[in-house]
mmCIF file of C-alpha atoms in Angstrom:
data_model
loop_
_atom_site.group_PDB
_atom_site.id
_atom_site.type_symbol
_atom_site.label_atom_id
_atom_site.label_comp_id
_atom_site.label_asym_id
_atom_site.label_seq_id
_atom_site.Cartn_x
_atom_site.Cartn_y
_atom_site.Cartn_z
ATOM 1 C CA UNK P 1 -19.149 -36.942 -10.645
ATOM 2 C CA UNK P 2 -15.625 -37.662 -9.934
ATOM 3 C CA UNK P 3 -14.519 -35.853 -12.744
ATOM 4 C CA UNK P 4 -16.635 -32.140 -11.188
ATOM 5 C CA UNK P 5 -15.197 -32.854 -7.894
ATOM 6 C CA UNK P 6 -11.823 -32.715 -9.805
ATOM 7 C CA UNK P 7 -12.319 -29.370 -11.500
ATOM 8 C CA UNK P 8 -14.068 -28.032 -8.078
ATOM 9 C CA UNK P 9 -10.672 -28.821 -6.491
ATOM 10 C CA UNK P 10 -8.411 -27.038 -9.358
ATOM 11 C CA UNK P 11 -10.700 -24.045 -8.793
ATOM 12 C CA UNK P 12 -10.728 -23.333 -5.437
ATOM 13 C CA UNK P 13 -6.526 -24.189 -5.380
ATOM 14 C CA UNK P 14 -6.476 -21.248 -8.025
ATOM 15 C CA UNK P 15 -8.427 -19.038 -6.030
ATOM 16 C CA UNK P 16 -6.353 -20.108 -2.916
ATOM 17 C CA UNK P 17 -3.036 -19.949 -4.135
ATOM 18 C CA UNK P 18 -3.509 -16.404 -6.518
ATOM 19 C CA UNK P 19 -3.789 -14.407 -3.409
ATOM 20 C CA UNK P 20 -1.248 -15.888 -1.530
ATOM 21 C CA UNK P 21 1.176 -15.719 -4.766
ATOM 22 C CA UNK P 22 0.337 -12.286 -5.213
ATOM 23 C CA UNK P 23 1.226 -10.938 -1.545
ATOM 24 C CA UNK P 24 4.481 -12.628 -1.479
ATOM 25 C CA UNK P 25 5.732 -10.797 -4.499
ATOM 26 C CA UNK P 26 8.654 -9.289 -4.091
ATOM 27 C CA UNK P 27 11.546 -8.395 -7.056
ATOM 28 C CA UNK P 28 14.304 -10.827 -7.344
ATOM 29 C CA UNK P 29 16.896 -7.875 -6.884
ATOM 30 C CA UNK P 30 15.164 -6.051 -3.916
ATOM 31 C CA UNK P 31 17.738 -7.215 -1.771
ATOM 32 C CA UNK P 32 20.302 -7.937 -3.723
ATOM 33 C CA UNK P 33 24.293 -7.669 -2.587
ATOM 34 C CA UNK P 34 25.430 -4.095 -3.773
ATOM 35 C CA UNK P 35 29.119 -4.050 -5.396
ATOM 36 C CA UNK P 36 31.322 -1.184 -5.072
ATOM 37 C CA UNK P 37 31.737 0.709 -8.701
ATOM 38 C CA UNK P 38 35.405 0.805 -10.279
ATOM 39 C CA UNK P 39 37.712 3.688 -8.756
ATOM 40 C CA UNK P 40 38.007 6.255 -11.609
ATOM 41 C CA UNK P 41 41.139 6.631 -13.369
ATOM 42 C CA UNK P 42 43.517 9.057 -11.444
ATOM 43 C CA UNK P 43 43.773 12.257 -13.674
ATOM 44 C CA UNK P 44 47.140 13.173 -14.765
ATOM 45 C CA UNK P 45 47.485 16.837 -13.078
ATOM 46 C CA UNK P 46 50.793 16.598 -11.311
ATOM 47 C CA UNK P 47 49.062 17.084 -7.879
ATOM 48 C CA UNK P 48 49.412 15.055 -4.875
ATOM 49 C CA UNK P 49 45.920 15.299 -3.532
ATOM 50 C CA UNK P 50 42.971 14.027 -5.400
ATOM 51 C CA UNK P 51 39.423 13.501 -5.201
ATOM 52 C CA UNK P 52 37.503 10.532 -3.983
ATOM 53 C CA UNK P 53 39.526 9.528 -1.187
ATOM 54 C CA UNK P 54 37.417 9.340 2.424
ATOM 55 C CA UNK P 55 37.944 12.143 4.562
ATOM 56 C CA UNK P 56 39.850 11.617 7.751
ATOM 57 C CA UNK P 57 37.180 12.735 9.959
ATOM 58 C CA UNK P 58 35.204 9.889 9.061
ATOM 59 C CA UNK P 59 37.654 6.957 10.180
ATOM 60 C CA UNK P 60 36.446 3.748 9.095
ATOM 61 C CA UNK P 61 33.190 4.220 8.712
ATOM 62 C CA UNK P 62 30.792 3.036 5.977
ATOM 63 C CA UNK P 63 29.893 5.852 3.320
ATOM 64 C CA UNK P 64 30.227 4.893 -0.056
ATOM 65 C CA UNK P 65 28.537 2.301 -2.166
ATOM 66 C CA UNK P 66 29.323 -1.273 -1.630
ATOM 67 C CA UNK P 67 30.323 -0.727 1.964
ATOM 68 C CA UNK P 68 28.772 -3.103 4.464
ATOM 69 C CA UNK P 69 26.884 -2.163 7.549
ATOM 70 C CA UNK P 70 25.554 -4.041 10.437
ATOM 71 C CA UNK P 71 21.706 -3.516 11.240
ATOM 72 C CA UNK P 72 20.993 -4.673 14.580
ATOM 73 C CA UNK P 73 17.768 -5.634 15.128
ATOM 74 C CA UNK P 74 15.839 -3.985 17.992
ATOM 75 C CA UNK P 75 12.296 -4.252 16.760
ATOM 76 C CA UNK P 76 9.530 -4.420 19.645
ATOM 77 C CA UNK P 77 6.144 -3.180 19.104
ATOM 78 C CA UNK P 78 2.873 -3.417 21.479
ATOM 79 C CA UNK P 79 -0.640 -2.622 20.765
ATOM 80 C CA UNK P 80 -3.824 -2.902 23.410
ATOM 81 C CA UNK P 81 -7.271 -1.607 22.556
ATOM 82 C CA UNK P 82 -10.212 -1.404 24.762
ATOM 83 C CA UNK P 83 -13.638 -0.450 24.869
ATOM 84 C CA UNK P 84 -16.800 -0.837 27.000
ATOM 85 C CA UNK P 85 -20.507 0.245 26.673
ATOM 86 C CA UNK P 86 -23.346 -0.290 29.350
ATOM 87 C CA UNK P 87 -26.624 1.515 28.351
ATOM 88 C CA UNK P 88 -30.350 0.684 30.656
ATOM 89 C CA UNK P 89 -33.493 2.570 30.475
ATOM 90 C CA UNK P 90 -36.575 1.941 32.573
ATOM 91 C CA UNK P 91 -39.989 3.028 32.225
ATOM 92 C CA UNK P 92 -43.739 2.541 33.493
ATOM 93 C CA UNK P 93 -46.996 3.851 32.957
ATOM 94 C CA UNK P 94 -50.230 3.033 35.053
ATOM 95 C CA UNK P 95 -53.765 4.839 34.924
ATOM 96 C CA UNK P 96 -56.508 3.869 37.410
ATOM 97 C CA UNK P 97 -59.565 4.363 35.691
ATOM 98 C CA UNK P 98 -63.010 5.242 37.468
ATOM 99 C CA UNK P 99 -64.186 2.725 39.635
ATOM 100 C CA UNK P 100 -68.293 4.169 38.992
ATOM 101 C CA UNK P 101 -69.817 5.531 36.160
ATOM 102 C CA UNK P 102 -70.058 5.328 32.620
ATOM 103 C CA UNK P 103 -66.204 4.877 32.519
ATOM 104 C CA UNK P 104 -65.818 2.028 34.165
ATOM 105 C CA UNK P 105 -65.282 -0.186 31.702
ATOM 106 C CA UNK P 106 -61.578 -1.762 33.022
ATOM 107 C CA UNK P 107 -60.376 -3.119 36.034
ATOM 108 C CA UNK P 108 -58.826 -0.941 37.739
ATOM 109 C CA UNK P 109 -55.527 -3.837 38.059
ATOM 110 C CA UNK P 110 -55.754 -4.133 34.501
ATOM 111 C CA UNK P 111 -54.542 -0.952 33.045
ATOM 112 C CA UNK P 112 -50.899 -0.822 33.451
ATOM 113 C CA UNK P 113 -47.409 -1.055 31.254
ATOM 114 C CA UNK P 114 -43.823 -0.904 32.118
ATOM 115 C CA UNK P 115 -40.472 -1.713 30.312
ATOM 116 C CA UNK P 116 -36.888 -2.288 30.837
ATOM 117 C CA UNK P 117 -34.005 -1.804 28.055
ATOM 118 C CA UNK P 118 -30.207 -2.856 29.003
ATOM 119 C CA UNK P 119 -27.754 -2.944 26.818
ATOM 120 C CA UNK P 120 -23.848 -4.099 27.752
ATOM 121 C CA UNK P 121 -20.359 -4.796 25.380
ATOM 122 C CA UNK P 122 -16.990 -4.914 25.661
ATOM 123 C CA UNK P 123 -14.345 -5.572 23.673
ATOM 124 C CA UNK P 124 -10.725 -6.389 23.784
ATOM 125 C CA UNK P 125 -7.441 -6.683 21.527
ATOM 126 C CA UNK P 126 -3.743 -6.691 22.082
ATOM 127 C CA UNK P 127 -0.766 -7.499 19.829
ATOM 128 C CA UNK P 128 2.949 -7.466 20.395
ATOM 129 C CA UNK P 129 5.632 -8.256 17.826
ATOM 130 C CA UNK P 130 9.476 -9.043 18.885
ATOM 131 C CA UNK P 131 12.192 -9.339 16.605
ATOM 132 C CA UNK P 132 16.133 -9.560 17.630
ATOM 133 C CA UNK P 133 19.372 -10.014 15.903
ATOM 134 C CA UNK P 134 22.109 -8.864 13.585
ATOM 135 C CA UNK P 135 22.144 -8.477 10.054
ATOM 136 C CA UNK P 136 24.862 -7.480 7.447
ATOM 137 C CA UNK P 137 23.830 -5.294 4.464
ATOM 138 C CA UNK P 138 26.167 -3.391 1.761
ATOM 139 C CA UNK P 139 25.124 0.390 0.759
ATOM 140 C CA UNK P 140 23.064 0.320 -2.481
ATOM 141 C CA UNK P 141 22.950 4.353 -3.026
ATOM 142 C CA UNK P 142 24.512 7.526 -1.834
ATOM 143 C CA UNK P 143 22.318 10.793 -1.726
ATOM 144 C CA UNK P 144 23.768 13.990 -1.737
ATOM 145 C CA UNK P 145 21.995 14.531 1.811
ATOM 146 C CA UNK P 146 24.322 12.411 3.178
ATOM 147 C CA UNK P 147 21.947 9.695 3.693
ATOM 148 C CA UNK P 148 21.866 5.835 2.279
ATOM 149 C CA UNK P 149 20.343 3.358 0.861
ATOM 150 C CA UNK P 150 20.750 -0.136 2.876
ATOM 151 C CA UNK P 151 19.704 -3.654 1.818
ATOM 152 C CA UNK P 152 20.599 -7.291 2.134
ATOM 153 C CA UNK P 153 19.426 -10.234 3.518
ATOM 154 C CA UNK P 154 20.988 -13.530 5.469
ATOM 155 C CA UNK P 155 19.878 -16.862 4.626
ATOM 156 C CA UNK P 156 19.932 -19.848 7.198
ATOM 157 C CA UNK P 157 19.660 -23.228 5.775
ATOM 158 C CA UNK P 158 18.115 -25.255 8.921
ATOM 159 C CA UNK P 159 18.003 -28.971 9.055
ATOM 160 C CA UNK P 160 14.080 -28.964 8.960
ATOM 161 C CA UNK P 161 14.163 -25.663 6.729
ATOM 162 C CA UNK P 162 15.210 -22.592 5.542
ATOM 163 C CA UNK P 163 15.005 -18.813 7.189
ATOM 164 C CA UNK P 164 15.567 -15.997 5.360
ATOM 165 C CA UNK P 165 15.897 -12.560 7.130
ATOM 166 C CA UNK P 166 15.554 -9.453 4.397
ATOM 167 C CA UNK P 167 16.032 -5.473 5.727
ATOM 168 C CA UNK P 168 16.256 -2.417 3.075
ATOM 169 C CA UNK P 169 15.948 1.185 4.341
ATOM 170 C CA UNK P 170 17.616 3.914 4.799
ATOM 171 C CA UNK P 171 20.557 5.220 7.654
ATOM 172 C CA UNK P 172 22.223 8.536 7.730
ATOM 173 C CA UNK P 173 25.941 9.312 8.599
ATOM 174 C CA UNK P 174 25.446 10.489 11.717
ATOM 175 C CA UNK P 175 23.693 7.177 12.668
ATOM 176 C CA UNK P 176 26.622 4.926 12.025
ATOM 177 C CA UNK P 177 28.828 4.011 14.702
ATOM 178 C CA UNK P 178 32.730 3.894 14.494
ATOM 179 C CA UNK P 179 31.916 -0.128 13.935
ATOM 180 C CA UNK P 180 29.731 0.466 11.615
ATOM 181 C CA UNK P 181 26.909 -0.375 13.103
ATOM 182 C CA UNK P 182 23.215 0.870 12.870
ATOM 183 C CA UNK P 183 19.634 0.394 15.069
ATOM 184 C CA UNK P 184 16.771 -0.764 12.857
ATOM 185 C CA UNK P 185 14.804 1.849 14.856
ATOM 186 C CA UNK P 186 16.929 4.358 13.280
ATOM 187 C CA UNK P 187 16.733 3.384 9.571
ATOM 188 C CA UNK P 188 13.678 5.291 7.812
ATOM 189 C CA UNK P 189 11.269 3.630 5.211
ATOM 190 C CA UNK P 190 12.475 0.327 6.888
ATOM 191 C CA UNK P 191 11.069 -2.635 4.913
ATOM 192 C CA UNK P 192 12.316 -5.986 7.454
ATOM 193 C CA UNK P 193 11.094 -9.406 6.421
ATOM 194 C CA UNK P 194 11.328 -12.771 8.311
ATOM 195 C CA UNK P 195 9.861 -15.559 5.969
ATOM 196 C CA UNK P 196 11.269 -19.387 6.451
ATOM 197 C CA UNK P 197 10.405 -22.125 4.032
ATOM 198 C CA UNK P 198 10.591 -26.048 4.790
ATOM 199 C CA UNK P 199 8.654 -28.601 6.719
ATOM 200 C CA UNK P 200 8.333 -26.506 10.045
ATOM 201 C CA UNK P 201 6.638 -23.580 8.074
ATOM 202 C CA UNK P 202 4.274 -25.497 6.043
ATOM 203 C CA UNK P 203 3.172 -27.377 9.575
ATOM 204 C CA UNK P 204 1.955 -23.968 10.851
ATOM 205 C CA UNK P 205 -0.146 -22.909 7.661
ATOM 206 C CA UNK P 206 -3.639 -24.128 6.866
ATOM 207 C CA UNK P 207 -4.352 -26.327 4.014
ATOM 208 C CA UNK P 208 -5.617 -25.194 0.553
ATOM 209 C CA UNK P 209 -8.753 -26.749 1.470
ATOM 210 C CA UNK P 210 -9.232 -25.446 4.812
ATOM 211 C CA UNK P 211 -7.791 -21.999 3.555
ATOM 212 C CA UNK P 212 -10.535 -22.102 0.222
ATOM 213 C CA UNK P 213 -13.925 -23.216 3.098
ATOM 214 C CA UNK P 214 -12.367 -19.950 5.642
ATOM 215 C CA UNK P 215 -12.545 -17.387 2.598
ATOM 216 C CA UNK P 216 -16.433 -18.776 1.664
ATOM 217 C CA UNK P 217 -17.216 -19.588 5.194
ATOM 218 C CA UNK P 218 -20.333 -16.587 6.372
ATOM 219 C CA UNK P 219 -19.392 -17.347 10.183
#
């Protein structure tokens, strides 16, 4: 007996912990640090003038790979949903029948039928997410639209934990300021994550147990 209550346990850990595994998958290098490539060797044409440098319009900001930019985080979304339904119907019916004759075969307070139907739901459901801050990323990839590709991450080591705050998307030019920084509202295909690890995070998760009788639970 002991020995089935062991190999229930191992089963419903695997079917606990494969979904969980598999949603938190994420490649080792999606938000890896970015290096700048090698300058090319300078061609030996005798001019003075050359290719590669960054134009002087642009200043100081951020536009070729390896750069880093500063994503401030401005995330704030709010959802509310509502709905209501009230529905009633009445009816009655009520024949007197004959009081004489060979008709007469009810009471006349005995023939008689009504009914009521009423029918009321509501429902409700809001959400609101908040997220503020600053991260540093490098530039991955440079399109010839002008646009980037952004990632990095910043990694907190807590005394109780670890938080780890991931962002990969993509800016344009124009977007940058001269300090070279960005809004996340303004970097497309944004993928932000916010995922912390330790003592404090595992105190605000169900158990394997508790997760396995929620998945098989009808109510």
């Amino acid at each position: 007996m002991p020995r089935r209550l062991s190999k229930l346990g191992l089963i419903a850990l695997a079917l606990v912990a494969a979904p969980a595994a598999a949603k938190d998958k994420v490649a080792p290098d999606a938000f890896s640090v970015s290096m700048p490539a090698p300058p090319p060797a300078p061609p030996s044409n005798g001019a003075i003038f050359q290719s590669g440098y960054t134009p002087l319009t642009s200043g100081g900001r951020a536009g070729q790979v390896g750069d880093i930019i500063t994503i401030q985080l401005v995330e704030r979304t709010a959802a509310t949903k509502s709905n209501a339904a009230n529905t009633q119907r009445d009816g009655s019916i009520g024949l007197t029948p004959p009081a004489t004759g060979p008709l007469s075969l009810f009471d006349p307070s005995d023939v008689g039928a009504s009914g009521t139907q009423q029918f009321k739901g509501k429902g409700d459901a809001s959400q609101s997410n908040a997220l503020s801050g600053e991260v540093s990323v490098t530039v991955a990839a440079v399109y010839p639209n002008g646009t980037m590709l952004v990632k990095g991450e910043k990694l907190l080591t807590l005394n109780r934990g670890d938080e780890r705050v991931q962002i990969s998307g993509i800016v344009r030019a124009i977007d940058i300021s001269p300090d070279n920084r960005v809004l996340s509202t303004r970097v497309a295909n944004a993928n932000i994550r916010y995922v912390g690890k330790g003592e404090i995070a595992r105190a605000s998760k169900q158990g394997w147990l508790q997760r396995f009788f929620s998945i098989i639970s009808p109510f």
